[in-house]
Tab-separated table of C-alpha atoms in Angstrom:
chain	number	residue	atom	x	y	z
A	1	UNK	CA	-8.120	16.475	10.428
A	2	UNK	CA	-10.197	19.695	9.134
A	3	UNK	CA	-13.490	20.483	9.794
A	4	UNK	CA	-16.403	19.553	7.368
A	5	UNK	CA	-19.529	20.622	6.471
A	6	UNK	CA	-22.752	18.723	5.017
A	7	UNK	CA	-23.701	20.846	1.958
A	8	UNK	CA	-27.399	20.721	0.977
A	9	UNK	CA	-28.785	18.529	-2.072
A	10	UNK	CA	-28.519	21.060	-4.530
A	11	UNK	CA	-25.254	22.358	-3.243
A	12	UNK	CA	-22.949	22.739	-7.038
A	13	UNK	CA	-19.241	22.627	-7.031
A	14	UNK	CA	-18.856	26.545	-6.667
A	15	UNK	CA	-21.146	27.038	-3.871
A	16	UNK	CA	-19.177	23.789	-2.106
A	17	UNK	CA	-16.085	25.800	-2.676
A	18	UNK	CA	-17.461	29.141	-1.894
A	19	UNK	CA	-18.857	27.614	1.855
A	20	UNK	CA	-15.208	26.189	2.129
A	21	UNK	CA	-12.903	29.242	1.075
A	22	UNK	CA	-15.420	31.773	3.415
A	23	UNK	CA	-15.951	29.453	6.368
A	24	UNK	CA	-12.468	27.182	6.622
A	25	UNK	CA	-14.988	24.100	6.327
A	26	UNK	CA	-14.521	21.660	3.975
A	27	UNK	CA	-18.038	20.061	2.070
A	28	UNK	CA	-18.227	16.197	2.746
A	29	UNK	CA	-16.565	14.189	0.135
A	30	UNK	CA	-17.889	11.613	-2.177
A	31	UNK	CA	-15.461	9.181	-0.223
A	32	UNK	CA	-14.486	8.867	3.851
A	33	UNK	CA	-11.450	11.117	4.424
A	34	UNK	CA	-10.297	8.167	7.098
A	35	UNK	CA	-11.857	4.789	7.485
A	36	UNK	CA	-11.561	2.388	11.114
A	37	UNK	CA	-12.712	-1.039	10.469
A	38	UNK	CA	-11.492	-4.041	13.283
A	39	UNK	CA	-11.192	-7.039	12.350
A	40	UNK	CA	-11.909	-8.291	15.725
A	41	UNK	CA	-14.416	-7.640	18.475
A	42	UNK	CA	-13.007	-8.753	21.817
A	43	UNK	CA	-10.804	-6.585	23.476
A	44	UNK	CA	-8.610	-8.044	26.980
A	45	UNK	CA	-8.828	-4.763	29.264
A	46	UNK	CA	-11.563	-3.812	31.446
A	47	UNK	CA	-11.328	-0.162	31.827
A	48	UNK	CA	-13.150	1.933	33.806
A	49	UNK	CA	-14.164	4.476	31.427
A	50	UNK	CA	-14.421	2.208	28.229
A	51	UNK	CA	-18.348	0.196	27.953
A	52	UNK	CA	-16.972	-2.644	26.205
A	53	UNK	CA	-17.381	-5.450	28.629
A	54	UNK	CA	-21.009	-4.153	29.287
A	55	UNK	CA	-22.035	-3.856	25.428
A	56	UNK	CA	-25.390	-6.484	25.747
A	57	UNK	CA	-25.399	-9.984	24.242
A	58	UNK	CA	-27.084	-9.621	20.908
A	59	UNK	CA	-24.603	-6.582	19.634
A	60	UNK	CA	-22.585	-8.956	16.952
A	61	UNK	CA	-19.322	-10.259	18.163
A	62	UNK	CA	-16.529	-11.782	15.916
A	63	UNK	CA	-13.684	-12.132	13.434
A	64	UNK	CA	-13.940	-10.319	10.013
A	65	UNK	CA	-13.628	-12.704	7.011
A	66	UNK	CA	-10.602	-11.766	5.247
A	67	UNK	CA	-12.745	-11.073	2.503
A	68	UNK	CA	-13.912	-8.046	4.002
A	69	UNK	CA	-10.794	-7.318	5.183
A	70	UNK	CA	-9.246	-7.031	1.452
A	71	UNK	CA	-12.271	-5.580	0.428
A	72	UNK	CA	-11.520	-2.580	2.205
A	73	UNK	CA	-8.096	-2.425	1.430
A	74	UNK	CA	-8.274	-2.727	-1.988
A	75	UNK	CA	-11.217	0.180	-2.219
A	76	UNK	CA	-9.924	2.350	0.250
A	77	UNK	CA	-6.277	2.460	-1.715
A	78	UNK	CA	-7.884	3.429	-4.956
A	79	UNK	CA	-9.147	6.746	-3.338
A	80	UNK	CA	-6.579	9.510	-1.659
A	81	UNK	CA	-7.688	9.212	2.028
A	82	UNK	CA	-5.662	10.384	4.700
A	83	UNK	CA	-5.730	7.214	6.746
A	84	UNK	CA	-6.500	3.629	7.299
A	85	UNK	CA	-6.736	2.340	10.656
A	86	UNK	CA	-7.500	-1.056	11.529
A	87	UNK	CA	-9.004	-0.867	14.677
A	88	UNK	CA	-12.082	0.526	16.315
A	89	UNK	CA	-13.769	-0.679	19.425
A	90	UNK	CA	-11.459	-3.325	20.130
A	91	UNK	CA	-7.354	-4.300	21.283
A	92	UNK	CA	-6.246	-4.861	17.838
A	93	UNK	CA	-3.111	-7.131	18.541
A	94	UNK	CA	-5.627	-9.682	19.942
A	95	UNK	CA	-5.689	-10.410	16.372
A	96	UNK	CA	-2.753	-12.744	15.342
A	97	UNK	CA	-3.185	-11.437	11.803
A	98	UNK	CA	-2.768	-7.698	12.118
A	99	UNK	CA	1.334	-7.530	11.005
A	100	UNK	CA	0.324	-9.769	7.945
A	101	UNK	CA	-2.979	-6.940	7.471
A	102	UNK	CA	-0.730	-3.774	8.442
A	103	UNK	CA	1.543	-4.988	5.605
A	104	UNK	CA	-1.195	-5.565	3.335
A	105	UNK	CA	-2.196	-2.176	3.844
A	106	UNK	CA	1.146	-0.467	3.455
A	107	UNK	CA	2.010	-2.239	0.120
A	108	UNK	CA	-1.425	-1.181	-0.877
A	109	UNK	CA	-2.503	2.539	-0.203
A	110	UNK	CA	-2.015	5.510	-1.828
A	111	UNK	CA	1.086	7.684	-1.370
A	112	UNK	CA	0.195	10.310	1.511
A	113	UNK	CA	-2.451	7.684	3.465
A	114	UNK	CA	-1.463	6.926	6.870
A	115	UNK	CA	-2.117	3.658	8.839
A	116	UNK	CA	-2.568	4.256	12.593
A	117	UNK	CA	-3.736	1.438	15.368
A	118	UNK	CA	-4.146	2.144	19.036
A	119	UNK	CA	-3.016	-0.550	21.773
A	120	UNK	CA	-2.910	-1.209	25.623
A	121	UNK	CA	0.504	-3.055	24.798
A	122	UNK	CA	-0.165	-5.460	26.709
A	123	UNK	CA	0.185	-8.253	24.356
A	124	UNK	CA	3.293	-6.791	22.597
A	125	UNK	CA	5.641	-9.419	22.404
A	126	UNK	CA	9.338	-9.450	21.215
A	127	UNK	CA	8.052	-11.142	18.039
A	128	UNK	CA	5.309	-9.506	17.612
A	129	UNK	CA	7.005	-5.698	18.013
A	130	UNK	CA	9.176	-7.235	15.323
A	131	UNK	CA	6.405	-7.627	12.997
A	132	UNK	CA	5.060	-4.578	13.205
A	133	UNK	CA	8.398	-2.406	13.484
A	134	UNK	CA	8.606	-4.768	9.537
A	135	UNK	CA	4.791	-4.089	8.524
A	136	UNK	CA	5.264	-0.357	7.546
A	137	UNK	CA	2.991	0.955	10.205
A	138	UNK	CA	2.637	4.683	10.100
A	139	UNK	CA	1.499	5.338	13.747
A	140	UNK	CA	1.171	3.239	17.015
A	141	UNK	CA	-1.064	4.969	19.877
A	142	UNK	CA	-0.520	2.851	23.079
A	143	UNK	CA	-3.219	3.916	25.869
A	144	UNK	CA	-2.123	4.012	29.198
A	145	UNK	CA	-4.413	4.836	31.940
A	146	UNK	CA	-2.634	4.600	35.133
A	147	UNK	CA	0.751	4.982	36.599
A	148	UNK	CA	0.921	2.818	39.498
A	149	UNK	CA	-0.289	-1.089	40.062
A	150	UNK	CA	-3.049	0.082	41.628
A	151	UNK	CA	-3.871	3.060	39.690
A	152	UNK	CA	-3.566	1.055	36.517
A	153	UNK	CA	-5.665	-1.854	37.931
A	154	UNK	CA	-8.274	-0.280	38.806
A	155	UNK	CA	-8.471	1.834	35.234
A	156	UNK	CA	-7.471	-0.716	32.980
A	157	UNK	CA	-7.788	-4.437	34.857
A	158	UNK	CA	-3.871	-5.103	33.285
A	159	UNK	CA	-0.487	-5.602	34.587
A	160	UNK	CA	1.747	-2.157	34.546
A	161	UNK	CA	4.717	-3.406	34.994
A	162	UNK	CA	4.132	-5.647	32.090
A	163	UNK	CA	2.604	-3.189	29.408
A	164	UNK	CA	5.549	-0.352	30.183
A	165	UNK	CA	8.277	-3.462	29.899
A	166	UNK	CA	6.442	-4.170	26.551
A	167	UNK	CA	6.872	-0.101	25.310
A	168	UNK	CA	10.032	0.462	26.269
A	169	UNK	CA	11.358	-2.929	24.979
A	170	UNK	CA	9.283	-1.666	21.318
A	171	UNK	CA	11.146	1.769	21.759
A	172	UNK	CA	14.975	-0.020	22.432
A	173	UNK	CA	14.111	-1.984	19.101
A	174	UNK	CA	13.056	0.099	16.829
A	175	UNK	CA	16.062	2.559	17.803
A	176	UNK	CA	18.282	-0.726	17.321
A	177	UNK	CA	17.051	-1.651	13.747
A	178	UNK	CA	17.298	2.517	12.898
A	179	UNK	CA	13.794	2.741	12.181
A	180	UNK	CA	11.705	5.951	11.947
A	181	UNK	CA	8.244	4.050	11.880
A	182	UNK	CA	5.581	3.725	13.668
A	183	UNK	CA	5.354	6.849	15.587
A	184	UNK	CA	5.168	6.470	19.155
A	185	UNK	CA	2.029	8.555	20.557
A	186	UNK	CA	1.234	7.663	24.718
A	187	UNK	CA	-2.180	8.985	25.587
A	188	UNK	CA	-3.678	8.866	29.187
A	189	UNK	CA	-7.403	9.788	29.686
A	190	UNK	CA	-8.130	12.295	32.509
A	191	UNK	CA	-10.251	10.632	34.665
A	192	UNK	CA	-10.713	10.984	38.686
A	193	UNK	CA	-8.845	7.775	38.956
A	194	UNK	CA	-5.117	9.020	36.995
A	195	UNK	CA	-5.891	12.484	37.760
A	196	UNK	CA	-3.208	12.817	40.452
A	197	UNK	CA	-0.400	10.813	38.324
A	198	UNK	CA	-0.458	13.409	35.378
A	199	UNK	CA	2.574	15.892	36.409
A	200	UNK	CA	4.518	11.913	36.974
A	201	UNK	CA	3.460	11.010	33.651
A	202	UNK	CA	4.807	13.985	32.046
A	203	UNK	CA	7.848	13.386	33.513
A	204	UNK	CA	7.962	9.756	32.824
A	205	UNK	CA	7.378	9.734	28.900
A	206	UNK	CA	9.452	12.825	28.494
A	207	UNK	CA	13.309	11.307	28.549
A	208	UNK	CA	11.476	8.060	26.162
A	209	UNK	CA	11.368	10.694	23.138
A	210	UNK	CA	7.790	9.905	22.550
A	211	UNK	CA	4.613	11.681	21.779
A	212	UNK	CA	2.367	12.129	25.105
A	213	UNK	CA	-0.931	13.482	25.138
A	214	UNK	CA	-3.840	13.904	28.163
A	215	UNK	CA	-7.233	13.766	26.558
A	216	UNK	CA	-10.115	14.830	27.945
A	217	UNK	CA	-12.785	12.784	28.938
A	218	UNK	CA	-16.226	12.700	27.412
A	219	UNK	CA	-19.004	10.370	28.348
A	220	UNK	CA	-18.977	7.352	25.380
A	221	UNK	CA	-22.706	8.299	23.921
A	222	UNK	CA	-23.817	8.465	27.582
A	223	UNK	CA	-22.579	5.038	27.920
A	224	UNK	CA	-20.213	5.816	30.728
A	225	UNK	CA	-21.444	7.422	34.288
A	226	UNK	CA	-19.655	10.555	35.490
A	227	UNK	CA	-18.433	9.173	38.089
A	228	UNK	CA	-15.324	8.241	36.617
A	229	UNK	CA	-14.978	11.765	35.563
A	230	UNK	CA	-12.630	14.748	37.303
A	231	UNK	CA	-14.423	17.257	39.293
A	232	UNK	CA	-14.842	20.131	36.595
A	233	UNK	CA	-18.280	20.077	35.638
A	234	UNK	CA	-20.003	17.932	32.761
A	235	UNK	CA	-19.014	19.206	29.448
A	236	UNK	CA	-21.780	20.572	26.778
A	237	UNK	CA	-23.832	18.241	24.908
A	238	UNK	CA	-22.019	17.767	21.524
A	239	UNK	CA	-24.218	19.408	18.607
A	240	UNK	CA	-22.457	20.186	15.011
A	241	UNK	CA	-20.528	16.909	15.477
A	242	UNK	CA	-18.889	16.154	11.842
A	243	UNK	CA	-16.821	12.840	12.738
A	244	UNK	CA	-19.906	11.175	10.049
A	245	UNK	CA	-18.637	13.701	7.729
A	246	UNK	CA	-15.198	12.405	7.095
A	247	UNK	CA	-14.369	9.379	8.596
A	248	UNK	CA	-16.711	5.765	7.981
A	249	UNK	CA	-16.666	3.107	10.516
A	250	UNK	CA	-17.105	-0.162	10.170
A	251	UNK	CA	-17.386	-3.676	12.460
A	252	UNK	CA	-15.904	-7.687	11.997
A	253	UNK	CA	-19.240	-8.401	9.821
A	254	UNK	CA	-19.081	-5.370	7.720
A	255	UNK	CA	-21.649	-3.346	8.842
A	256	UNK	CA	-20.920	0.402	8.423
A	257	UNK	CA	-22.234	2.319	12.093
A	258	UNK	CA	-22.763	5.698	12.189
A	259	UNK	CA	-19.983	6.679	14.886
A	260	UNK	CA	-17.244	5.242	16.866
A	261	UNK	CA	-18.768	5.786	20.232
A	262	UNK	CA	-21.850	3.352	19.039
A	263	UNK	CA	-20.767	0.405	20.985
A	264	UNK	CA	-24.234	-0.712	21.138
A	265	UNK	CA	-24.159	-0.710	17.207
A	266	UNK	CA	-27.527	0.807	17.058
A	267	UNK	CA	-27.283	3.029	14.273
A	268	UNK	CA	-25.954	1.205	11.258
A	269	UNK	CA	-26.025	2.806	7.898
A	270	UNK	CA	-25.145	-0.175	5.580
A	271	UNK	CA	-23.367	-3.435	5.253
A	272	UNK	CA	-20.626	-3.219	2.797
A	273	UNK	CA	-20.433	-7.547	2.248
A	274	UNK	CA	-22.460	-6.873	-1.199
A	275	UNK	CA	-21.797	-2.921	-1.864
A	276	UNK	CA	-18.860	-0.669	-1.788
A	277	UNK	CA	-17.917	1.711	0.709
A	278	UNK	CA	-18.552	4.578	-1.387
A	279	UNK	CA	-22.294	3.187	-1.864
A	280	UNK	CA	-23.023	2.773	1.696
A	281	UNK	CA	-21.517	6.090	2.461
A	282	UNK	CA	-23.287	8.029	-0.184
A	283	UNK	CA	-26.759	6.201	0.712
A	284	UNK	CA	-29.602	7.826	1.188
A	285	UNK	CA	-30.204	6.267	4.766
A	286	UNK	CA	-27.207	7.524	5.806
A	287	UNK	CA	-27.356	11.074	4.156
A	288	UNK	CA	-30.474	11.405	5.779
A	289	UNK	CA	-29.915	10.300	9.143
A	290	UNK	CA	-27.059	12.995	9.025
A	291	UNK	CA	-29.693	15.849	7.707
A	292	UNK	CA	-31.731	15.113	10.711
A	293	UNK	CA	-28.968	14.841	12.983
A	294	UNK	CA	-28.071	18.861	11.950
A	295	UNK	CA	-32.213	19.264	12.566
A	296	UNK	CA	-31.881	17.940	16.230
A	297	UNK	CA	-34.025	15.468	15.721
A	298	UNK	CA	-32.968	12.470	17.771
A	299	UNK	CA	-35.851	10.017	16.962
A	300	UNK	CA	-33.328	7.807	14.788
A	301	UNK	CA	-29.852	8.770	16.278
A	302	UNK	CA	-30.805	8.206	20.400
A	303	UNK	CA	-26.670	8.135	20.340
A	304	UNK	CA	-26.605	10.809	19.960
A	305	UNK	CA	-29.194	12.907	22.048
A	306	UNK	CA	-26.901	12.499	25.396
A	307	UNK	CA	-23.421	12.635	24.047
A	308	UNK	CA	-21.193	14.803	25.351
């Protein structure tokens, strides 16, 4: 996705074009380019690198109503957005209603909008790869974080053995039925603990005709200690972030936070039960916790004073 900018109150069209023809930055639009919603909290992987499982007792935990699920839906499909993913800080196929939700979406959004959901795979089922091979899904990101028993155990608390079975059984069917979609993307963090089974995982995804990527580590909102982290050096503190400049994020009981490393929830901009996205996005609490975030000042957003 492109850059963006935050143009200034008084900011007209042409100067919004101007600062995007002469800098390669779009302005921030009057709707999220992408919006991430789950529609479930609980997630059944204890990794090493994720804070999940440590997120404190009073941070809301739940199921969104399907009233805010269609809610979304139905707004986000009346805007041209470039995609829809329903998940966030969760495992999204914990939720026995995502096919009947993917499908939702697809008959739904507008021509050129993408849906996208990231897994462990752990809990993908014959039946349930079925579902989603029929749901339309645009693009499904399995995360996998280790590449032997132990390795894997000790990143993500799961079963390899079990989650591979489950991808390349998800692979062999959707080759079977012809199908083009989902997308296959495999993504392994590099952490101290995988680090020495990246060349093997190279080699393993490579004959499977899927997508693999290595990303890069960074520290959850300084949730996460650096221990889990390789040995080369602490990256910089992240200033100019613009994630809150095209994408909106929002949890099971419709609250809209400010980032998707907020596990804590601790910056939340608006609920969007009783408004609209585009309200709660276009707020005035939010615009302005966004103003002082390109100020550096960190009295409202402690998120993100340490985040790297």
């Amino acid at each position: 996705m492109a850059e963006y900018f935050m143009p200034e109150p008084m900011d007209g069209a042409l100067k919004k074009l101007w600062a995007w023809v002469s800098t390669g930055k779009r302005f921030r639009p009057a709707f999220p380019r992408a919006v991430q919603f789950q529609t479930l909290s609980a997630c059944n992987a204890r990794c090493a690198f994720c804070p999940h499982g440590q997120t404190p007792r009073e941070v809301p935990h739940g199921r969104m109503d399907d009233a805010i699920f269609y809610k979304i839906v139905d707004e986000c499909s009346r805007h041209f957005i470039t995609r829809i993913s329903p998940y966030l800080t969760n495992e999204p196929l914990l939720d026995e209603r995502m096919p009947r939700m993917l499908s939702y979406i697809t008959k739904k959004k507008m021509p050129g909008t993408k849906t996208k959901i990231n897994s462990n795979g752990a809990l993908l089922t014959h039946e349930l790869s079925r579902e989603i091979l029929a749901s339309g899904l645009d693009s499904l990101w399995f995360s996998v974080n280790g590449y032997s028993p132990e390795t894997y155990r000790a990143s993500m608390d799961l079963d390899l053995d079990r989650t591979l079975g489950n991808i390349d059984a998800f692979l062999d069917l959707r080759d079977r039925i012809g199908g083009k979609r989902p997308r296959v993307v495999i993504t392994t963090l590099h952490t101290r603990i995988v680090e020495p089974e990246l060349d093997y995982a190279r080699k393993y995804w490579e004959p499977r005709g899927v997508v693999f990527k290595i990303h890069h580590m960074d520290n959850r909102a300084g949730e996460v200690v650096a221990g889990n982290r390789p040995g080369d050096g602490d990256p910089a503190l992240k200033r100019g972030c613009d994630l809150f400049l095209k994408q909106a994020y929002i949890v099971e009981n419709g609250d809209m936070i400010l980032c998707c490393h907020d596990w804590r929830q601790s910056v939340v901009v608006g609920n969007i039960r009783n408004r609209s996205i585009a309200e709660v996005w276009n707020s005035e609490r939010f615009t302005t916790l966004i103003r002082e975030y390109f100020a550096e000042d960190f009295s409202n957003l402690e998120i993100c004073r340490a985040c790297r």
